Amino acid sequence: MSTDMSPNTKPASLALDRSDERVSHADGIGGMIRAFVSRVRSGDLGMLPVAIGLIVISTVFSILNPIFLAPNNLVNLLFDCATVGIISLGIVCVLILGEIDLSVGSMSGLASAIIGVLWVNSGISLPLAIGAALVTGAAVGALYAMLYNRLGMPSFVATLAGLLALLGLQLYILGPTGSINLPYASPLVRFGQILVMPDWLSHLVALMPGAVIIVTGLVIRARRQAVNLSSQPLSSLIVKASLLTVILQVAVYYLNLGRGVPWMFGLFVALVVILNYALTRTQWGRSMFAVGGNREAARRSGINVRRIYMSAFMLCSTLAALGGTLSASRLASSSQQAGTGDVNLNAIAAAVIGGTSLFGGRGSAYSALLGIIVIQAISNGLTLLNLSSSLRYMITGAVLAIAVIVDSLARRSRVSHGRA
């Protein structure tokens, strides 16, 4: 992450992802399309690579095994997406700063163990057990931030040490049994395995994104016109909202042909929306992108850089603990295997595959959502084909490498076009 200052260095408040501020000066749908093509040519790919990847993955696996696109299989896929997806949401925060947290898998496993020990073995109420797990996650994140802010310890080293320490603590508190079964009839387990939204509610929720686009678009349009600035054409605003609404309604209708939309996935999407709002519409979010773009420039512009690092690492570890809680509910157990294996790989890979830059300063909460769907689609498809897990690791690794290459090339293109 560059910290060099030069006469041409822009203020930190401008070192942001300004995709929301760019408007087309052309009218109508044609202008919207031309603006989109122009952004792609300049290296602002957005979520286009992920969308193309999902289409290719879905096409290939549905040809090899038609069950892949069966409604109930997609419902199971969404259940699986939520646990690691929430962990990946925290990874997005630290990646925006140009940092990394390698201990999210171990943190999720420790949270799972805390819930099992406190709730099942000690008889403490479930809300208090979940609260203890989340507080532990926040404390671990605060420790990482303190090591970085006070001692200058690289996040790679601090979180790698944390990975080992948290794993050891997880094994210690689980004891010699190594596994604690959670009550299958409990609300937590039911939430992670069988609870889905009513059909009418899922359709109602699917209407909300389009409505939000219309309302916020009209507000922004009115504000810009009030000060004689160019604004987004009303026709393009309506097209975007209508297209998104149609896609979501069709998806919900198809999922309702099976079990329906999982409440756990709904929680994941709600957290994505909340974090997206925080990153794009609050001073904290603007400061996050500014620090990730140029830490020294952000500091000189008056941003409390240490506080930003503290909030990002605490949020990352807390979300990892929440992901571990949902993982325990999904598996109906707290065990020594929780948080191990490919949890770290998938959480970090999902954020990068979804479009968050490893170089800092660029990213979106929706990166975690789209990225984890890609990874779980690959895993689910290979499982249906009865292929070994070795292929899943190799294919996921290849997809991650491609995502990083695309990010690097897009970054070069943005630099050459003056949009870095």
Short mmCIF file of C-alpha atoms in Angstrom, two decimals:
data_model
loop_
_atom_site.label_atom_id
_atom_site.label_comp_id
_atom_site.label_asym_id
_atom_site.label_seq_id
_atom_site.Cartn_x
_atom_site.Cartn_y
_atom_site.Cartn_z
CA MET A 1 0.00 0.00 0.00
CA SER A 2 1.59 3.18 -1.15
CA THR A 3 2.15 6.00 1.36
CA ASP A 4 4.24 8.30 -0.86
CA MET A 5 3.13 11.91 -1.20
CA SER A 6 3.68 13.92 -4.34
CA PRO A 7 2.47 17.30 -5.68
CA ASN A 8 -0.16 15.44 -7.65
CA THR A 9 -1.50 13.44 -4.71
CA LYS A 10 -5.26 13.87 -4.44
CA PRO A 11 -6.98 14.62 -1.10
CA ALA A 12 -7.90 11.51 0.81
CA SER A 13 -11.58 12.33 0.56
CA LEU A 14 -11.28 11.88 -3.21
CA ALA A 15 -9.40 8.59 -3.00
CA LEU A 16 -12.63 6.66 -3.00
CA ASP A 17 -14.59 4.37 -5.19
CA ARG A 18 -16.65 7.06 -6.89
CA SER A 19 -18.80 4.78 -8.96
CA ASP A 20 -21.91 6.19 -7.26
CA GLU A 21 -20.97 9.72 -8.30
CA ARG A 22 -20.46 9.00 -11.98
CA VAL A 23 -23.48 9.87 -14.08
CA SER A 24 -24.09 9.61 -17.75
CA HIS A 25 -24.40 12.85 -19.69
CA ALA A 26 -26.18 10.96 -22.46
CA ASP A 27 -29.92 10.41 -22.41
CA GLY A 28 -31.85 7.17 -22.30
CA ILE A 29 -30.89 3.54 -22.31
CA GLY A 30 -28.38 4.01 -25.11
CA GLY A 31 -26.44 6.49 -23.02
CA MET A 32 -26.49 4.11 -20.08
CA ILE A 33 -25.07 1.33 -22.23
CA ARG A 34 -22.37 3.60 -23.67
CA ALA A 35 -21.41 4.74 -20.17
CA PHE A 36 -21.16 1.10 -19.05
CA VAL A 37 -18.93 0.19 -22.00
CA SER A 38 -16.74 3.22 -21.28
CA ARG A 39 -16.30 2.18 -17.64
CA VAL A 40 -15.38 -1.37 -18.63
CA ARG A 41 -12.80 -0.15 -21.16
CA SER A 42 -11.22 2.07 -18.53
CA GLY A 43 -10.81 -0.88 -16.13
CA ASP A 44 -13.86 -0.29 -13.93
CA LEU A 45 -15.20 -3.83 -14.34
CA GLY A 46 -17.42 -3.83 -11.28
CA MET A 47 -19.13 -7.19 -10.87
CA LEU A 48 -19.08 -8.12 -14.55
CA PRO A 49 -16.44 -10.90 -14.19
CA VAL A 50 -18.45 -12.52 -11.38
CA ALA A 51 -21.67 -12.41 -13.37
CA ILE A 52 -19.97 -14.02 -16.36
CA GLY A 53 -18.38 -16.63 -14.09
CA LEU A 54 -21.72 -17.56 -12.52
CA ILE A 55 -23.31 -17.98 -15.95
CA VAL A 56 -20.48 -20.23 -17.13
CA ILE A 57 -20.48 -22.30 -13.92
CA SER A 58 -24.26 -22.73 -13.95
CA THR A 59 -24.29 -23.72 -17.61
CA VAL A 60 -21.51 -26.28 -17.30
CA PHE A 61 -22.80 -27.98 -14.15
CA SER A 62 -26.42 -28.01 -15.30
CA ILE A 63 -25.34 -29.76 -18.50
CA LEU A 64 -23.28 -32.32 -16.56
CA ASN A 65 -25.98 -32.83 -13.91
CA PRO A 66 -29.47 -31.26 -14.26
CA ILE A 67 -29.99 -31.58 -10.49
CA PHE A 68 -27.61 -28.64 -10.03
CA LEU A 69 -30.32 -26.10 -10.93
CA ALA A 70 -33.10 -27.94 -9.10
CA PRO A 71 -34.88 -25.60 -6.65
CA ASN A 72 -34.08 -27.61 -3.50
CA ASN A 73 -30.42 -27.91 -4.46
CA LEU A 74 -30.20 -24.14 -4.86
CA VAL A 75 -31.87 -23.71 -1.48
CA ASN A 76 -29.21 -25.92 0.13
CA LEU A 77 -26.55 -23.90 -1.70
CA LEU A 78 -27.91 -20.69 -0.15
CA PHE A 79 -27.87 -22.25 3.33
CA ASP A 80 -24.18 -23.10 2.83
CA CYS A 81 -23.37 -19.64 1.42
CA ALA A 82 -24.50 -17.79 4.54
CA THR A 83 -21.98 -19.18 7.04
CA VAL A 84 -18.75 -18.50 5.13
CA GLY A 85 -20.29 -15.50 3.38
CA ILE A 86 -20.67 -13.61 6.64
CA ILE A 87 -17.03 -14.34 7.45
CA SER A 88 -16.05 -13.07 3.99
CA LEU A 89 -17.98 -9.88 4.67
CA GLY A 90 -15.49 -9.08 7.42
CA ILE A 91 -12.58 -9.90 5.12
CA VAL A 92 -13.86 -7.24 2.71
CA CYS A 93 -13.36 -4.61 5.42
CA VAL A 94 -9.69 -5.41 6.03
CA LEU A 95 -8.94 -5.89 2.33
CA ILE A 96 -10.24 -2.38 1.61
CA LEU A 97 -7.49 -1.16 3.94
CA GLY A 98 -4.93 -3.26 2.07
CA GLU A 99 -4.55 -5.62 5.04
CA ILE A 100 -5.50 -9.26 5.69
CA ASP A 101 -6.85 -11.44 8.49
CA LEU A 102 -5.71 -15.06 8.27
CA SER A 103 -7.36 -16.13 11.52
CA VAL A 104 -11.05 -15.78 10.59
CA GLY A 105 -11.43 -19.55 10.26
CA SER A 106 -9.97 -20.18 13.70
CA MET A 107 -12.06 -17.36 15.14
CA SER A 108 -15.22 -18.93 13.76
CA GLY A 109 -14.22 -22.30 15.22
CA LEU A 110 -13.55 -20.75 18.62
CA ALA A 111 -16.94 -19.00 18.57
CA SER A 112 -18.59 -22.32 17.78
CA ALA A 113 -16.77 -23.94 20.72
CA ILE A 114 -17.73 -21.11 23.10
CA ILE A 115 -21.40 -21.55 22.26
CA GLY A 116 -21.26 -25.30 22.77
CA VAL A 117 -19.44 -25.08 26.10
CA LEU A 118 -21.46 -22.22 27.57
CA TRP A 119 -24.88 -23.17 26.26
CA VAL A 120 -24.88 -26.98 26.34
CA ASN A 121 -22.28 -27.86 29.00
CA SER A 122 -22.68 -24.91 31.38
CA GLY A 123 -26.39 -24.26 30.97
CA ILE A 124 -26.03 -20.55 30.16
CA SER A 125 -28.84 -19.11 28.04
CA LEU A 126 -28.34 -19.14 24.27
CA PRO A 127 -28.42 -15.33 23.81
CA LEU A 128 -25.71 -14.89 26.46
CA ALA A 129 -23.58 -17.62 24.86
CA ILE A 130 -23.87 -16.00 21.44
CA GLY A 131 -23.08 -12.61 22.99
CA ALA A 132 -19.96 -14.04 24.65
CA ALA A 133 -18.78 -15.43 21.31
CA LEU A 134 -19.30 -12.08 19.56
CA VAL A 135 -17.56 -10.14 22.34
CA THR A 136 -14.62 -12.54 22.10
CA GLY A 137 -14.43 -11.86 18.38
CA ALA A 138 -14.44 -8.10 18.93
CA ALA A 139 -11.69 -8.42 21.57
CA VAL A 140 -9.49 -10.47 19.22
CA GLY A 141 -9.93 -7.89 16.46
CA ALA A 142 -9.05 -5.09 18.88
CA LEU A 143 -5.86 -6.97 19.81
CA TYR A 144 -4.83 -7.24 16.15
CA ALA A 145 -5.44 -3.53 15.62
CA MET A 146 -3.43 -2.65 18.72
CA LEU A 147 -0.50 -4.76 17.55
CA TYR A 148 -0.64 -3.00 14.20
CA ASN A 149 -1.18 0.54 15.50
CA ARG A 150 1.12 0.49 18.51
CA LEU A 151 3.85 -1.94 17.53
CA GLY A 152 3.71 -1.82 13.74
CA MET A 153 3.29 -5.60 13.51
CA PRO A 154 2.14 -6.53 9.99
CA SER A 155 -1.40 -7.87 9.94
CA PHE A 156 -0.17 -10.95 8.08
CA VAL A 157 2.08 -11.92 10.99
CA ALA A 158 -0.32 -10.91 13.77
CA THR A 159 -3.27 -12.82 12.35
CA LEU A 160 -1.13 -15.83 11.45
CA ALA A 161 -0.08 -16.02 15.09
CA GLY A 162 -3.73 -15.56 16.02
CA LEU A 163 -4.72 -18.45 13.77
CA LEU A 164 -2.56 -20.82 15.80
CA ALA A 165 -3.45 -19.35 19.19
CA LEU A 166 -7.20 -19.37 18.56
CA LEU A 167 -7.07 -22.91 17.22
CA GLY A 168 -5.25 -24.02 20.36
CA LEU A 169 -7.79 -22.25 22.56
CA GLN A 170 -10.63 -23.93 20.65
CA LEU A 171 -9.12 -27.37 21.25
CA TYR A 172 -8.50 -26.54 24.92
CA ILE A 173 -12.04 -25.47 25.82
CA LEU A 174 -13.63 -28.36 23.92
CA GLY A 175 -11.62 -30.77 26.02
CA PRO A 176 -10.90 -34.44 25.32
CA THR A 177 -14.34 -35.16 23.83
CA GLY A 178 -13.62 -32.77 20.96
CA SER A 179 -17.26 -32.38 20.02
CA ILE A 180 -20.50 -31.07 21.55
CA ASN A 181 -23.85 -31.83 19.95
CA LEU A 182 -26.36 -28.98 19.94
CA PRO A 183 -30.07 -29.69 20.62
CA TYR A 184 -31.62 -30.42 17.25
CA ALA A 185 -35.00 -28.92 18.22
CA SER A 186 -33.44 -25.66 19.44
CA PRO A 187 -34.16 -22.38 17.62
CA LEU A 188 -30.49 -22.02 16.69
CA VAL A 189 -30.28 -25.37 14.90
CA ARG A 190 -33.68 -24.92 13.25
CA PHE A 191 -32.53 -21.51 12.00
CA GLY A 192 -29.45 -23.03 10.41
CA GLN A 193 -31.09 -26.09 8.87
CA ILE A 194 -34.78 -25.78 8.09
CA LEU A 195 -36.32 -22.34 8.63
CA VAL A 196 -37.33 -20.55 5.41
CA MET A 197 -39.34 -17.42 4.68
CA PRO A 198 -43.04 -17.58 3.80
CA ASP A 199 -43.61 -17.23 0.06
CA TRP A 200 -45.40 -13.88 0.35
CA LEU A 201 -42.64 -12.41 2.52
CA SER A 202 -39.84 -13.49 0.20
CA HIS A 203 -41.62 -11.86 -2.76
CA LEU A 204 -42.16 -8.70 -0.73
CA VAL A 205 -38.49 -8.57 0.24
CA ALA A 206 -37.52 -9.06 -3.42
CA LEU A 207 -39.43 -5.86 -4.27
CA MET A 208 -37.42 -3.75 -1.84
CA PRO A 209 -34.13 -3.37 -3.81
CA GLY A 210 -35.92 -1.98 -6.85
CA ALA A 211 -37.95 0.39 -4.68
CA VAL A 212 -34.78 1.59 -2.93
CA ILE A 213 -33.09 2.24 -6.28
CA ILE A 214 -36.06 4.33 -7.43
CA VAL A 215 -36.36 6.35 -4.21
CA THR A 216 -32.65 7.04 -3.72
CA GLY A 217 -32.21 7.72 -7.44
CA LEU A 218 -34.99 10.30 -7.44
CA VAL A 219 -33.59 11.98 -4.32
CA ILE A 220 -30.08 12.20 -5.79
CA ARG A 221 -31.51 13.37 -9.12
CA ALA A 222 -33.47 16.16 -7.43
CA ARG A 223 -30.46 17.30 -5.41
CA ARG A 224 -28.21 17.44 -8.46
CA GLN A 225 -30.76 19.27 -10.56
CA ALA A 226 -31.25 21.78 -7.74
CA VAL A 227 -27.61 22.88 -8.13
CA ASN A 228 -27.60 22.61 -11.93
CA LEU A 229 -25.54 19.44 -12.15
CA SER A 230 -26.07 16.65 -14.66
CA SER A 231 -28.24 13.83 -13.35
CA GLN A 232 -28.99 10.25 -14.26
CA PRO A 233 -31.74 9.96 -16.90
CA LEU A 234 -35.06 8.90 -15.41
CA SER A 235 -35.45 6.19 -18.06
CA SER A 236 -32.18 4.49 -17.10
CA LEU A 237 -33.16 4.62 -13.44
CA ILE A 238 -36.46 2.90 -14.18
CA VAL A 239 -34.76 0.30 -16.38
CA LYS A 240 -32.26 -0.60 -13.65
CA ALA A 241 -34.92 -0.94 -10.98
CA SER A 242 -37.28 -2.91 -13.22
CA LEU A 243 -34.58 -5.30 -14.42
CA LEU A 244 -33.37 -6.00 -10.89
CA THR A 245 -36.91 -6.51 -9.63
CA VAL A 246 -37.74 -8.97 -12.42
CA ILE A 247 -34.57 -10.98 -11.79
CA LEU A 248 -35.18 -11.17 -8.04
CA GLN A 249 -38.86 -12.05 -8.40
CA VAL A 250 -38.08 -14.87 -10.83
CA ALA A 251 -35.34 -16.17 -8.52
CA VAL A 252 -37.65 -16.11 -5.49
CA TYR A 253 -40.46 -17.80 -7.42
CA TYR A 254 -38.09 -20.57 -8.52
CA LEU A 255 -36.72 -21.09 -4.99
CA ASN A 256 -40.26 -21.26 -3.64
CA LEU A 257 -40.89 -24.20 -5.95
CA GLY A 258 -38.61 -26.00 -3.51
CA ARG A 259 -38.27 -25.28 0.21
CA GLY A 260 -38.08 -21.51 -0.18
CA VAL A 261 -35.63 -18.74 0.70
CA PRO A 262 -33.65 -19.56 3.90
CA TRP A 263 -33.90 -17.11 6.78
CA MET A 264 -30.17 -17.59 7.34
CA PHE A 265 -29.42 -16.39 3.81
CA GLY A 266 -31.78 -13.49 4.41
CA LEU A 267 -29.71 -12.51 7.46
CA PHE A 268 -26.56 -12.65 5.33
CA VAL A 269 -28.08 -10.41 2.65
CA ALA A 270 -29.31 -7.97 5.31
CA LEU A 271 -25.78 -7.67 6.70
CA VAL A 272 -24.46 -7.11 3.17
CA VAL A 273 -26.94 -4.27 2.65
CA ILE A 274 -26.10 -2.69 6.01
CA LEU A 275 -22.34 -2.83 5.38
CA ASN A 276 -22.80 -1.52 1.84
CA TYR A 277 -24.70 1.48 3.22
CA ALA A 278 -22.00 2.06 5.85
CA LEU A 279 -19.23 1.91 3.24
CA THR A 280 -20.90 4.13 0.64
CA ARG A 281 -23.07 6.56 2.64
CA THR A 282 -21.23 7.30 5.89
CA GLN A 283 -18.12 9.19 6.90
CA TRP A 284 -16.68 5.96 8.30
CA GLY A 285 -17.02 4.26 4.92
CA ARG A 286 -15.43 7.16 3.04
CA SER A 287 -12.58 7.11 5.54
CA MET A 288 -12.13 3.36 4.98
CA PHE A 289 -11.59 3.83 1.25
CA ALA A 290 -9.39 6.87 1.81
CA VAL A 291 -7.08 5.00 4.20
CA GLY A 292 -6.94 2.03 1.84
CA GLY A 293 -6.13 4.28 -1.11
CA ASN A 294 -3.39 6.28 0.59
CA ARG A 295 -2.85 6.02 4.33
CA GLU A 296 -0.55 9.03 4.65
CA ALA A 297 -2.82 11.29 2.63
CA ALA A 298 -5.76 10.17 4.78
CA ARG A 299 -3.84 10.97 7.96
CA ARG A 300 -2.87 14.43 6.71
CA SER A 301 -6.47 15.19 5.80
CA GLY A 302 -7.52 14.67 9.41
CA ILE A 303 -8.78 11.07 9.39
CA ASN A 304 -8.06 9.08 12.55
CA VAL A 305 -6.25 6.25 10.81
CA ARG A 306 -5.72 4.19 13.96
CA ARG A 307 -9.41 4.27 14.75
CA ILE A 308 -10.26 3.13 11.22
CA TYR A 309 -7.90 0.15 11.54
CA MET A 310 -9.38 -0.66 14.95
CA SER A 311 -12.95 -0.64 13.63
CA ALA A 312 -12.09 -2.74 10.57
CA PHE A 313 -10.28 -5.50 12.47
CA MET A 314 -12.91 -5.61 15.21
CA LEU A 315 -15.69 -5.84 12.64
CA CYS A 316 -13.84 -8.58 10.76
CA SER A 317 -13.33 -10.77 13.85
CA THR A 318 -16.86 -10.15 15.11
CA LEU A 319 -18.35 -11.23 11.78
CA ALA A 320 -16.07 -14.28 11.85
CA ALA A 321 -17.51 -15.15 15.27
CA LEU A 322 -21.04 -14.70 13.91
CA GLY A 323 -20.17 -16.94 10.98
CA GLY A 324 -18.93 -19.57 13.42
CA THR A 325 -22.20 -19.33 15.33
CA LEU A 326 -24.19 -19.96 12.15
CA SER A 327 -21.82 -22.78 11.21
CA ALA A 328 -22.57 -24.44 14.54
CA SER A 329 -26.29 -24.07 13.87
CA ARG A 330 -25.85 -25.51 10.39
CA LEU A 331 -23.92 -28.56 11.63
CA ALA A 332 -25.81 -28.87 14.95
CA SER A 333 -22.50 -29.30 16.74
CA SER A 334 -19.38 -27.60 18.06
CA SER A 335 -16.32 -29.63 17.20
CA GLN A 336 -12.58 -29.47 16.75
CA GLN A 337 -13.09 -29.47 12.97
CA ALA A 338 -15.13 -26.26 13.00
CA GLY A 339 -13.32 -23.40 11.28
CA THR A 340 -10.57 -25.62 9.90
CA GLY A 341 -10.10 -26.96 6.38
CA ASP A 342 -10.93 -24.49 3.64
CA VAL A 343 -12.87 -21.90 5.68
CA ASN A 344 -10.02 -19.38 5.54
CA LEU A 345 -9.44 -20.06 1.85
CA ASN A 346 -13.09 -19.68 0.92
CA ALA A 347 -13.66 -16.54 3.01
CA ILE A 348 -10.68 -14.69 1.53
CA ALA A 349 -11.21 -16.07 -1.96
CA ALA A 350 -14.88 -15.03 -1.97
CA ALA A 351 -14.00 -11.41 -1.24
CA VAL A 352 -11.33 -11.31 -3.96
CA ILE A 353 -13.35 -13.22 -6.54
CA GLY A 354 -16.29 -10.90 -5.86
CA GLY A 355 -14.22 -7.88 -6.84
CA THR A 356 -12.49 -6.52 -3.72
CA SER A 357 -8.96 -5.44 -4.59
CA LEU A 358 -5.97 -6.92 -2.79
CA PHE A 359 -4.23 -3.56 -3.29
CA GLY A 360 -6.64 -1.70 -1.02
CA GLY A 361 -8.92 1.23 -1.66
CA ARG A 362 -11.51 -0.63 -3.76
CA GLY A 363 -14.20 -3.08 -2.79
CA SER A 364 -17.85 -3.61 -2.04
CA ALA A 365 -19.93 -5.48 0.50
CA TYR A 366 -21.59 -7.23 -2.42
CA SER A 367 -18.20 -8.79 -3.24
CA ALA A 368 -18.71 -11.26 -0.38
CA LEU A 369 -22.21 -12.14 -1.58
CA LEU A 370 -21.29 -12.79 -5.20
CA GLY A 371 -17.93 -14.36 -4.44
CA ILE A 372 -19.26 -16.92 -1.98
CA ILE A 373 -22.03 -17.90 -4.42
CA VAL A 374 -19.34 -18.62 -7.02
CA ILE A 375 -17.30 -20.74 -4.60
CA GLN A 376 -20.28 -22.67 -3.22
CA ALA A 377 -21.59 -23.24 -6.74
CA ILE A 378 -18.26 -24.85 -7.69
CA SER A 379 -18.23 -26.95 -4.50
CA ASN A 380 -21.86 -27.99 -4.90
CA GLY A 381 -21.48 -28.86 -8.57
CA LEU A 382 -18.41 -31.01 -8.01
CA THR A 383 -20.12 -32.78 -5.11
CA LEU A 384 -23.09 -33.65 -7.34
CA LEU A 385 -20.64 -35.09 -9.86
CA ASN A 386 -19.04 -37.25 -7.12
CA LEU A 387 -15.63 -35.76 -7.80
CA SER A 388 -12.94 -35.61 -5.15
CA SER A 389 -12.31 -32.58 -2.96
CA SER A 390 -8.86 -32.30 -4.53
CA LEU A 391 -10.47 -31.03 -7.73
CA ARG A 392 -12.52 -28.50 -5.77
CA TYR A 393 -9.34 -27.08 -4.22
CA MET A 394 -7.58 -26.88 -7.58
CA ILE A 395 -10.53 -25.30 -9.38
CA THR A 396 -11.15 -22.80 -6.57
CA GLY A 397 -7.45 -21.92 -6.60
CA ALA A 398 -7.54 -21.40 -10.36
CA VAL A 399 -10.62 -19.16 -10.09
CA LEU A 400 -8.90 -17.14 -7.35
CA ALA A 401 -5.77 -16.74 -9.48
CA ILE A 402 -7.87 -15.57 -12.43
CA ALA A 403 -9.68 -13.07 -10.20
CA VAL A 404 -6.38 -11.59 -8.98
CA ILE A 405 -5.04 -11.39 -12.54
CA VAL A 406 -8.20 -9.60 -13.68
CA ASP A 407 -7.90 -7.22 -10.72
CA SER A 408 -4.27 -6.46 -11.56
CA LEU A 409 -5.03 -5.83 -15.24
CA ALA A 410 -8.05 -3.68 -14.38
CA ARG A 411 -5.92 -1.66 -11.96
CA ARG A 412 -3.35 -1.00 -14.68
CA SER A 413 -6.13 0.08 -17.02
CA ARG A 414 -7.55 2.46 -14.42
CA VAL A 415 -4.10 3.99 -13.90
CA SER A 416 -3.62 4.50 -17.63
CA HIS A 417 -7.07 6.14 -17.86
CA GLY A 418 -6.52 8.30 -14.78
CA ARG A 419 -9.13 6.52 -12.67
CA ALA A 420 -6.91 4.73 -10.16
#
